[in-house]
Amino acid sequence: MKKKLFLIVFFAFFIIFLNSTKVKAVEIPKVYFEGDISNMNDKKDERQIKLKFESEDLNFEKYAKIKIQGSSSIVYPKKNYTINLYEDETFETKAKIDVGQGWGEQSKYNLKANWIDKTQARNIVSARIAGKLQEKYNVLGELPNHGSIDGFPIEVYINNEFLGLYTWNIPKGAWMWNIDEDKPEHIVLEGKWYTEYTNFKKQLDGFDGTGWEEEVGTANKETVANFNRLVSFINESSDEEFIRDFDQYLDRNATINYLLMLYLIEGIDNTGKNMMLLSYNNGKTWYPCLYDLDSTWGTWTDGTLNKSYEILPEQEISDHSDNNLIKRMIKCMPDEISN
């Protein structure tokens, strides 16, 4: 009797809940290309197209210059694209559009195919978790999503044929990281591939050919000297000095948050490659930020699973990482990481 009464009360409250909760179905925005983007396999190949954007809250038509975007992903059959918006077919005046995500009016965006991720969620959701973690510790609060990318789902059509589900993303660029390119002390480096330099093992003479590339801004002698200062600190400091003097080289919260996110999302493709290093004082202080998060949560670069779920994520990161910064943090800062 009590069980029946419980079920009656439960279903009564459930029906009341359904009737009192209005769930609005939101239609995914649609983007229409008009033009020829066939056989685009080279990042230097730029095409001119017409673009139409349709959503419940925003509709516009502009012209765009479009290129394929990415590194290893450029070989996938479904391409990522970078688009630059223009007012008309002369392609002389850039069109700045606010897409309603708190990014302000911008003319450049990325369209990400997320080819290896059937959930279409790893990149954006992981980045938003990273943003929430940064927000908790008041890190890079003036930047969109606290220094990580952001985006939303869209459907893409080319000449009225369905190209697939994409996400409309913030691109890497000066406005994403609040970089003033007229200030020589503003610099963003990106780890493009794994080397002794991106693993903080070896000092460098300049960034060309090292695995590090200047993503925004232009490095100078002081930038290089300050980067080498960081490398010396990582490799030559005692454990006590590493803990005590850490803030003189790296933002502590940003760097610990970076490692924690690697643990959480199993970001084995972000332990040197895909690390963004931001500095607003010419490399005296660096802020590590995440980028390119589709190969996460156990997914490899071809979309297959890459791990045994019997292994803890922190062990997976430790096993895959040859990065001296990560090794020193794991060794010297276990209590801070745990807290």
mmCIF file of C-alpha atoms in Angstrom:
data_model
loop_
_atom_site.group_PDB
_atom_site.id
_atom_site.type_symbol
_atom_site.label_atom_id
_atom_site.label_comp_id
_atom_site.label_asym_id
_atom_site.label_seq_id
_atom_site.Cartn_x
_atom_site.Cartn_y
_atom_site.Cartn_z
ATOM 1 C CA MET A 1 0.000 0.000 0.000
ATOM 2 C CA LYS A 2 2.810 2.404 0.939
ATOM 3 C CA LYS A 3 4.597 1.588 -2.309
ATOM 4 C CA LYS A 4 1.467 2.329 -4.372
ATOM 5 C CA LEU A 5 0.896 5.568 -2.486
ATOM 6 C CA PHE A 6 4.502 6.596 -3.088
ATOM 7 C CA LEU A 7 4.157 5.919 -6.831
ATOM 8 C CA ILE A 8 0.907 7.894 -7.035
ATOM 9 C CA VAL A 9 2.461 10.875 -5.237
ATOM 10 C CA PHE A 10 5.627 10.631 -7.360
ATOM 11 C CA PHE A 11 3.749 10.600 -10.669
ATOM 12 C CA ALA A 12 1.445 13.395 -9.498
ATOM 13 C CA PHE A 13 4.438 15.634 -8.749
ATOM 14 C CA PHE A 14 6.089 14.562 -12.022
ATOM 15 C CA ILE A 15 2.994 15.576 -14.031
ATOM 16 C CA ILE A 16 2.793 18.900 -12.180
ATOM 17 C CA PHE A 17 6.495 19.470 -12.919
ATOM 18 C CA LEU A 18 6.039 18.775 -16.632
ATOM 19 C CA ASN A 19 3.055 21.081 -16.862
ATOM 20 C CA SER A 20 4.817 23.880 -14.999
ATOM 21 C CA THR A 21 8.102 23.644 -16.915
ATOM 22 C CA LYS A 22 8.171 25.130 -20.375
ATOM 23 C CA VAL A 23 11.024 23.696 -22.427
ATOM 24 C CA LYS A 24 11.767 25.731 -25.525
ATOM 25 C CA ALA A 25 13.274 23.921 -28.466
ATOM 26 C CA VAL A 26 16.011 26.117 -29.920
ATOM 27 C CA GLU A 27 16.692 25.773 -33.609
ATOM 28 C CA ILE A 28 20.368 25.432 -34.529
ATOM 29 C CA PRO A 29 21.604 28.436 -36.546
ATOM 30 C CA LYS A 30 22.225 27.798 -40.236
ATOM 31 C CA VAL A 31 25.060 29.123 -42.393
ATOM 32 C CA TYR A 32 24.798 29.069 -46.182
ATOM 33 C CA PHE A 33 27.806 29.371 -48.516
ATOM 34 C CA GLU A 34 27.455 30.415 -52.136
ATOM 35 C CA GLY A 35 30.584 29.780 -54.172
ATOM 36 C CA ASP A 36 33.239 27.194 -54.923
ATOM 37 C CA ILE A 37 35.077 25.626 -51.957
ATOM 38 C CA SER A 38 35.769 22.301 -53.666
ATOM 39 C CA ASN A 39 39.202 20.637 -53.497
ATOM 40 C CA MET A 40 40.533 22.959 -50.816
ATOM 41 C CA ASN A 41 43.506 21.072 -49.341
ATOM 42 C CA ASP A 42 46.098 23.803 -48.823
ATOM 43 C CA LYS A 43 45.941 26.470 -46.102
ATOM 44 C CA LYS A 44 47.145 29.054 -48.621
ATOM 45 C CA ASP A 45 44.150 28.399 -50.871
ATOM 46 C CA GLU A 46 41.770 31.316 -50.266
ATOM 47 C CA ARG A 47 38.345 31.547 -51.918
ATOM 48 C CA GLN A 48 35.759 34.315 -52.075
ATOM 49 C CA ILE A 49 32.182 33.365 -51.235
ATOM 50 C CA LYS A 50 28.866 34.817 -50.197
ATOM 51 C CA LEU A 51 27.662 33.882 -46.710
ATOM 52 C CA LYS A 52 24.194 33.956 -45.165
ATOM 53 C CA PHE A 53 23.585 33.406 -41.441
ATOM 54 C CA GLU A 54 20.110 32.526 -40.131
ATOM 55 C CA SER A 55 19.027 32.024 -36.517
ATOM 56 C CA GLU A 56 16.085 32.887 -34.278
ATOM 57 C CA ASP A 57 17.882 36.005 -33.019
ATOM 58 C CA LEU A 58 20.215 37.036 -35.822
ATOM 59 C CA ASN A 59 20.102 37.118 -39.622
ATOM 60 C CA PHE A 60 22.671 38.649 -41.952
ATOM 61 C CA GLU A 61 24.200 38.297 -45.408
ATOM 62 C CA LYS A 62 27.835 39.205 -46.054
ATOM 63 C CA TYR A 63 30.731 38.293 -48.303
ATOM 64 C CA ALA A 64 33.656 36.269 -46.965
ATOM 65 C CA LYS A 65 37.164 35.144 -47.709
ATOM 66 C CA ILE A 66 37.495 31.521 -46.658
ATOM 67 C CA LYS A 67 40.472 29.228 -45.996
ATOM 68 C CA ILE A 68 40.812 25.758 -44.510
ATOM 69 C CA GLN A 69 42.059 25.790 -40.911
ATOM 70 C CA GLY A 70 43.929 23.394 -38.640
ATOM 71 C CA SER A 71 47.081 21.268 -38.581
ATOM 72 C CA SER A 72 46.596 17.478 -38.648
ATOM 73 C CA SER A 73 42.875 18.047 -39.296
ATOM 74 C CA ILE A 74 43.468 19.460 -42.795
ATOM 75 C CA VAL A 75 43.674 15.889 -44.170
ATOM 76 C CA TYR A 76 40.181 15.025 -42.906
ATOM 77 C CA PRO A 77 37.425 14.857 -45.542
ATOM 78 C CA LYS A 78 35.320 17.378 -43.590
ATOM 79 C CA LYS A 79 37.355 20.594 -43.321
ATOM 80 C CA ASN A 80 37.633 23.331 -40.720
ATOM 81 C CA TYR A 81 37.439 26.859 -42.103
ATOM 82 C CA THR A 82 38.550 30.365 -41.191
ATOM 83 C CA ILE A 83 36.271 33.102 -42.509
ATOM 84 C CA ASN A 84 36.838 36.846 -42.753
ATOM 85 C CA LEU A 85 33.636 38.813 -43.314
ATOM 86 C CA TYR A 86 33.277 41.749 -45.737
ATOM 87 C CA GLU A 87 30.473 44.169 -46.515
ATOM 88 C CA ASP A 88 30.325 43.624 -50.302
ATOM 89 C CA GLU A 89 31.854 41.845 -53.270
ATOM 90 C CA THR A 90 34.754 44.303 -53.489
ATOM 91 C CA PHE A 91 36.202 42.702 -50.314
ATOM 92 C CA GLU A 92 37.589 46.058 -49.207
ATOM 93 C CA THR A 93 35.536 46.871 -46.081
ATOM 94 C CA LYS A 94 35.482 44.322 -43.277
ATOM 95 C CA ALA A 95 32.083 43.533 -41.769
ATOM 96 C CA LYS A 96 32.014 43.353 -37.977
ATOM 97 C CA ILE A 97 29.228 41.153 -36.620
ATOM 98 C CA ASP A 98 28.185 40.518 -33.018
ATOM 99 C CA VAL A 99 26.856 36.943 -32.915
ATOM 100 C CA GLY A 100 25.436 37.423 -29.423
ATOM 101 C CA GLN A 101 27.932 35.407 -27.360
ATOM 102 C CA GLY A 102 29.523 38.287 -25.481
ATOM 103 C CA TRP A 103 32.472 38.448 -27.886
ATOM 104 C CA GLY A 104 31.606 41.858 -29.287
ATOM 105 C CA GLU A 105 31.638 42.792 -32.968
ATOM 106 C CA GLN A 106 34.216 40.772 -34.900
ATOM 107 C CA SER A 107 34.990 40.115 -38.558
ATOM 108 C CA LYS A 108 36.968 36.868 -38.250
ATOM 109 C CA TYR A 109 35.627 33.511 -37.046
ATOM 110 C CA ASN A 110 36.426 29.796 -37.287
ATOM 111 C CA LEU A 111 34.019 27.076 -38.406
ATOM 112 C CA LYS A 112 35.099 23.810 -36.770
ATOM 113 C CA ALA A 113 34.035 20.473 -38.269
ATOM 114 C CA ASN A 114 34.997 18.394 -35.191
ATOM 115 C CA TRP A 115 35.452 15.494 -37.622
ATOM 116 C CA ILE A 116 36.826 13.007 -35.074
ATOM 117 C CA ASP A 117 34.240 13.829 -32.392
ATOM 118 C CA LYS A 118 30.752 12.434 -32.950
ATOM 119 C CA THR A 119 29.508 14.264 -29.839
ATOM 120 C CA GLN A 120 30.545 17.644 -31.337
ATOM 121 C CA ALA A 121 31.142 18.600 -27.701
ATOM 122 C CA ARG A 122 34.715 17.841 -26.639
ATOM 123 C CA ASN A 123 36.300 21.046 -27.906
ATOM 124 C CA ILE A 124 33.686 23.573 -26.751
ATOM 125 C CA VAL A 125 32.558 21.857 -23.538
ATOM 126 C CA SER A 126 36.136 21.223 -22.391
ATOM 127 C CA ALA A 127 37.018 24.867 -23.093
ATOM 128 C CA ARG A 128 33.990 26.100 -21.143
ATOM 129 C CA ILE A 129 34.962 23.940 -18.169
ATOM 130 C CA ALA A 130 38.439 25.465 -18.377
ATOM 131 C CA GLY A 131 36.863 28.923 -18.449
ATOM 132 C CA LYS A 132 34.816 28.166 -15.325
ATOM 133 C CA LEU A 133 37.945 26.959 -13.541
ATOM 134 C CA GLN A 134 39.812 30.130 -14.504
ATOM 135 C CA GLU A 135 36.838 32.217 -13.367
ATOM 136 C CA LYS A 136 36.931 30.574 -9.941
ATOM 137 C CA TYR A 137 40.500 31.813 -9.463
ATOM 138 C CA ASN A 138 40.012 35.161 -11.240
ATOM 139 C CA VAL A 139 42.442 34.313 -14.051
ATOM 140 C CA LEU A 140 42.330 36.369 -17.282
ATOM 141 C CA GLY A 141 38.869 37.664 -16.428
ATOM 142 C CA GLU A 142 38.964 40.324 -19.152
ATOM 143 C CA LEU A 143 39.228 37.709 -21.940
ATOM 144 C CA PRO A 144 36.395 35.809 -23.660
ATOM 145 C CA ASN A 145 36.015 32.519 -21.764
ATOM 146 C CA HIS A 146 39.116 33.413 -19.735
ATOM 147 C CA GLY A 147 41.589 32.670 -22.518
ATOM 148 C CA SER A 148 40.113 29.482 -23.988
ATOM 149 C CA ILE A 149 38.092 29.207 -27.182
ATOM 150 C CA ASP A 150 34.290 29.295 -27.219
ATOM 151 C CA GLY A 151 31.601 28.565 -29.781
ATOM 152 C CA PHE A 152 28.130 27.238 -30.573
ATOM 153 C CA PRO A 153 26.643 24.606 -32.944
ATOM 154 C CA ILE A 154 25.630 25.517 -36.498
ATOM 155 C CA GLU A 155 24.474 23.719 -39.634
ATOM 156 C CA VAL A 156 26.507 24.523 -42.744
ATOM 157 C CA TYR A 157 25.245 24.362 -46.326
ATOM 158 C CA ILE A 158 27.222 24.883 -49.533
ATOM 159 C CA ASN A 159 25.141 25.919 -52.561
ATOM 160 C CA ASN A 160 22.070 24.605 -50.676
ATOM 161 C CA GLU A 161 23.620 21.165 -50.055
ATOM 162 C CA PHE A 162 24.079 20.116 -46.414
ATOM 163 C CA LEU A 163 27.776 20.117 -45.531
ATOM 164 C CA GLY A 164 27.328 19.000 -41.928
ATOM 165 C CA LEU A 165 27.120 20.034 -38.298
ATOM 166 C CA TYR A 166 29.829 22.510 -37.260
ATOM 167 C CA THR A 167 30.606 24.900 -34.425
ATOM 168 C CA TRP A 168 31.039 28.660 -34.961
ATOM 169 C CA ASN A 169 34.124 29.479 -32.867
ATOM 170 C CA ILE A 170 36.335 32.261 -31.622
ATOM 171 C CA PRO A 171 39.506 32.164 -33.752
ATOM 172 C CA LYS A 172 43.009 32.468 -32.411
ATOM 173 C CA GLY A 173 43.821 36.140 -32.638
ATOM 174 C CA ALA A 174 44.695 39.384 -30.903
ATOM 175 C CA TRP A 175 41.120 40.152 -29.819
ATOM 176 C CA MET A 176 40.656 36.700 -28.241
ATOM 177 C CA TRP A 177 43.568 37.319 -25.863
ATOM 178 C CA ASN A 178 43.286 41.120 -25.562
ATOM 179 C CA ILE A 179 46.648 41.565 -27.244
ATOM 180 C CA ASP A 180 47.707 45.016 -28.454
ATOM 181 C CA GLU A 181 49.972 44.239 -31.408
ATOM 182 C CA ASP A 182 51.462 47.744 -31.182
ATOM 183 C CA LYS A 183 52.904 46.863 -27.776
ATOM 184 C CA PRO A 184 56.133 44.831 -28.086
ATOM 185 C CA GLU A 185 55.619 43.416 -24.593
ATOM 186 C CA HIS A 186 52.422 41.618 -25.713
ATOM 187 C CA ILE A 187 53.097 38.136 -27.117
ATOM 188 C CA VAL A 188 51.303 34.801 -27.587
ATOM 189 C CA LEU A 189 53.285 31.635 -28.347
ATOM 190 C CA GLU A 190 51.791 28.344 -29.502
ATOM 191 C CA GLY A 191 53.372 24.907 -29.242
ATOM 192 C CA LYS A 192 52.925 23.521 -32.775
ATOM 193 C CA TRP A 193 54.654 20.173 -32.264
ATOM 194 C CA TYR A 194 56.612 18.267 -29.631
ATOM 195 C CA THR A 195 60.291 19.182 -29.328
ATOM 196 C CA GLU A 196 62.881 19.638 -26.599
ATOM 197 C CA TYR A 197 61.908 23.308 -26.678
ATOM 198 C CA THR A 198 58.133 22.862 -26.214
ATOM 199 C CA ASN A 199 58.951 20.389 -23.433
ATOM 200 C CA PHE A 200 61.033 23.116 -21.702
ATOM 201 C CA LYS A 201 64.220 21.083 -21.894
ATOM 202 C CA LYS A 202 66.418 23.318 -24.004
ATOM 203 C CA GLN A 203 67.084 27.023 -24.383
ATOM 204 C CA LEU A 204 66.646 28.658 -27.776
ATOM 205 C CA ASP A 205 68.094 31.446 -29.927
ATOM 206 C CA GLY A 206 64.724 32.358 -31.466
ATOM 207 C CA PHE A 207 61.379 30.664 -31.939
ATOM 208 C CA ASP A 208 61.692 29.645 -35.610
ATOM 209 C CA GLY A 209 61.990 25.885 -36.048
ATOM 210 C CA THR A 210 61.726 25.133 -32.337
ATOM 211 C CA GLY A 211 58.098 23.957 -32.207
ATOM 212 C CA TRP A 212 57.066 27.308 -30.717
ATOM 213 C CA GLU A 213 55.511 29.840 -33.071
ATOM 214 C CA GLU A 214 54.516 33.453 -32.493
ATOM 215 C CA GLU A 215 50.741 33.248 -32.803
ATOM 216 C CA VAL A 216 50.140 36.928 -32.008
ATOM 217 C CA GLY A 217 52.726 39.655 -31.628
ATOM 218 C CA THR A 218 56.399 39.628 -32.569
ATOM 219 C CA ALA A 219 59.094 38.239 -30.319
ATOM 220 C CA ASN A 220 62.223 40.289 -29.656
ATOM 221 C CA LYS A 221 65.512 39.639 -27.879
ATOM 222 C CA GLU A 222 63.952 40.339 -24.495
ATOM 223 C CA THR A 223 61.137 37.836 -25.188
ATOM 224 C CA VAL A 224 63.691 35.142 -26.040
ATOM 225 C CA ALA A 225 65.802 35.981 -22.983
ATOM 226 C CA ASN A 226 62.788 35.806 -20.672
ATOM 227 C CA PHE A 227 61.677 32.497 -22.189
ATOM 228 C CA ASN A 228 65.173 31.077 -21.589
ATOM 229 C CA ARG A 229 65.003 32.458 -18.056
ATOM 230 C CA LEU A 230 61.880 30.318 -17.571
ATOM 231 C CA VAL A 231 63.605 27.236 -19.019
ATOM 232 C CA SER A 232 66.581 27.719 -16.664
ATOM 233 C CA PHE A 233 64.241 28.057 -13.706
ATOM 234 C CA ILE A 234 62.365 24.863 -14.581
ATOM 235 C CA ASN A 235 65.530 22.815 -15.049
ATOM 236 C CA GLU A 236 67.993 24.281 -12.557
ATOM 237 C CA SER A 237 65.983 25.386 -9.507
ATOM 238 C CA SER A 238 65.874 23.287 -6.368
ATOM 239 C CA ASP A 239 62.495 21.918 -5.293
ATOM 240 C CA GLU A 240 62.291 24.617 -2.614
ATOM 241 C CA GLU A 241 63.177 27.361 -5.112
ATOM 242 C CA PHE A 242 60.666 25.996 -7.632
ATOM 243 C CA ILE A 243 57.824 26.355 -5.130
ATOM 244 C CA ARG A 244 59.005 29.666 -3.659
ATOM 245 C CA ASP A 245 59.850 31.511 -6.878
ATOM 246 C CA PHE A 246 57.193 30.055 -9.197
ATOM 247 C CA ASP A 247 55.209 33.318 -9.379
ATOM 248 C CA GLN A 248 58.221 35.181 -10.777
ATOM 249 C CA TYR A 249 57.944 33.157 -13.995
ATOM 250 C CA LEU A 250 54.412 31.759 -14.374
ATOM 251 C CA ASP A 251 50.968 32.728 -13.176
ATOM 252 C CA ARG A 252 50.447 30.082 -10.499
ATOM 253 C CA ASN A 253 46.669 29.668 -10.780
ATOM 254 C CA ALA A 254 46.682 29.622 -14.592
ATOM 255 C CA THR A 255 49.436 26.980 -14.652
ATOM 256 C CA ILE A 256 47.910 24.710 -12.003
ATOM 257 C CA ASN A 257 44.526 25.055 -13.713
ATOM 258 C CA TYR A 258 46.162 23.998 -16.980
ATOM 259 C CA LEU A 259 47.506 20.811 -15.371
ATOM 260 C CA LEU A 260 44.196 20.081 -13.649
ATOM 261 C CA MET A 261 42.380 20.396 -16.959
ATOM 262 C CA LEU A 262 44.840 17.951 -18.558
ATOM 263 C CA TYR A 263 43.935 15.503 -15.788
ATOM 264 C CA LEU A 264 40.196 16.054 -16.141
ATOM 265 C CA ILE A 265 39.883 15.857 -19.937
ATOM 266 C CA GLU A 266 42.875 13.528 -20.451
ATOM 267 C CA GLY A 267 44.537 16.129 -22.637
ATOM 268 C CA ILE A 268 47.533 14.066 -23.716
ATOM 269 C CA ASP A 269 47.733 16.114 -26.948
ATOM 270 C CA ASN A 270 48.160 19.334 -24.939
ATOM 271 C CA THR A 271 51.251 18.604 -22.848
ATOM 272 C CA GLY A 272 53.538 20.683 -25.092
ATOM 273 C CA LYS A 273 51.880 20.819 -28.476
ATOM 274 C CA ASN A 274 48.712 22.964 -28.397
ATOM 275 C CA MET A 275 49.891 24.874 -25.327
ATOM 276 C CA MET A 276 49.330 28.610 -25.658
ATOM 277 C CA LEU A 277 51.636 30.876 -23.642
ATOM 278 C CA LEU A 278 50.358 34.425 -23.111
ATOM 279 C CA SER A 279 52.445 37.279 -21.757
ATOM 280 C CA TYR A 280 51.686 40.961 -21.281
ATOM 281 C CA ASN A 281 55.157 41.887 -19.940
ATOM 282 C CA ASN A 282 57.440 40.420 -22.618
ATOM 283 C CA GLY A 283 57.743 36.983 -21.101
ATOM 284 C CA LYS A 284 58.504 37.898 -17.513
ATOM 285 C CA THR A 285 55.210 36.222 -16.561
ATOM 286 C CA TRP A 286 53.526 33.536 -18.690
ATOM 287 C CA TYR A 287 49.890 32.369 -18.654
ATOM 288 C CA PRO A 288 49.395 28.853 -20.119
ATOM 289 C CA CYS A 289 46.056 28.424 -21.923
ATOM 290 C CA LEU A 290 44.430 25.423 -23.589
ATOM 291 C CA TYR A 291 43.720 25.153 -27.300
ATOM 292 C CA ASP A 292 42.557 22.431 -29.736
ATOM 293 C CA LEU A 293 40.672 20.098 -27.420
ATOM 294 C CA ASP A 294 39.049 17.597 -29.784
ATOM 295 C CA SER A 295 41.589 14.841 -28.945
ATOM 296 C CA THR A 296 40.408 14.608 -25.329
ATOM 297 C CA TRP A 297 38.317 12.345 -23.089
ATOM 298 C CA GLY A 298 40.067 9.261 -24.469
ATOM 299 C CA THR A 299 39.839 10.099 -28.182
ATOM 300 C CA TRP A 300 42.865 9.896 -30.456
ATOM 301 C CA THR A 301 43.515 12.035 -33.545
ATOM 302 C CA ASP A 302 41.691 9.551 -35.799
ATOM 303 C CA GLY A 303 38.615 9.359 -33.561
ATOM 304 C CA THR A 304 39.471 6.001 -31.977
ATOM 305 C CA LEU A 305 39.861 5.416 -28.246
ATOM 306 C CA ASN A 306 43.444 5.692 -27.072
ATOM 307 C CA LYS A 307 43.401 4.429 -23.516
ATOM 308 C CA SER A 308 42.396 1.814 -21.013
ATOM 309 C CA TYR A 309 39.858 3.163 -18.560
ATOM 310 C CA GLU A 310 41.610 1.196 -15.847
ATOM 311 C CA ILE A 311 44.332 3.884 -15.872
ATOM 312 C CA LEU A 312 43.715 7.078 -13.913
ATOM 313 C CA PRO A 313 43.877 10.281 -15.995
ATOM 314 C CA GLU A 314 46.739 11.738 -13.937
ATOM 315 C CA GLN A 315 48.750 8.568 -14.557
ATOM 316 C CA GLU A 316 47.924 8.819 -18.264
ATOM 317 C CA ILE A 317 49.206 12.401 -18.384
ATOM 318 C CA SER A 318 52.337 11.476 -16.441
ATOM 319 C CA ASP A 319 53.030 8.524 -18.768
ATOM 320 C CA HIS A 320 52.550 10.551 -21.959
ATOM 321 C CA SER A 321 54.238 13.773 -20.882
ATOM 322 C CA ASP A 322 57.912 14.472 -21.430
ATOM 323 C CA ASN A 323 57.343 18.093 -20.441
ATOM 324 C CA ASN A 324 59.777 19.225 -17.740
ATOM 325 C CA LEU A 325 57.384 21.905 -16.444
ATOM 326 C CA ILE A 326 54.660 19.311 -15.866
ATOM 327 C CA LYS A 327 57.158 16.893 -14.303
ATOM 328 C CA ARG A 328 58.426 19.518 -11.866
ATOM 329 C CA MET A 329 54.898 20.547 -10.890
ATOM 330 C CA ILE A 330 53.860 16.943 -10.228
ATOM 331 C CA LYS A 331 56.976 16.414 -8.121
ATOM 332 C CA CYS A 332 57.100 19.710 -6.214
ATOM 333 C CA MET A 333 53.460 20.853 -5.901
ATOM 334 C CA PRO A 334 51.328 17.802 -5.015
ATOM 335 C CA ASP A 335 49.579 19.561 -2.132
ATOM 336 C CA GLU A 336 48.678 22.657 -4.200
ATOM 337 C CA ILE A 337 47.464 20.471 -7.074
ATOM 338 C CA SER A 338 45.399 18.359 -4.669
ATOM 339 C CA ASN A 339 43.900 21.392 -2.953
#
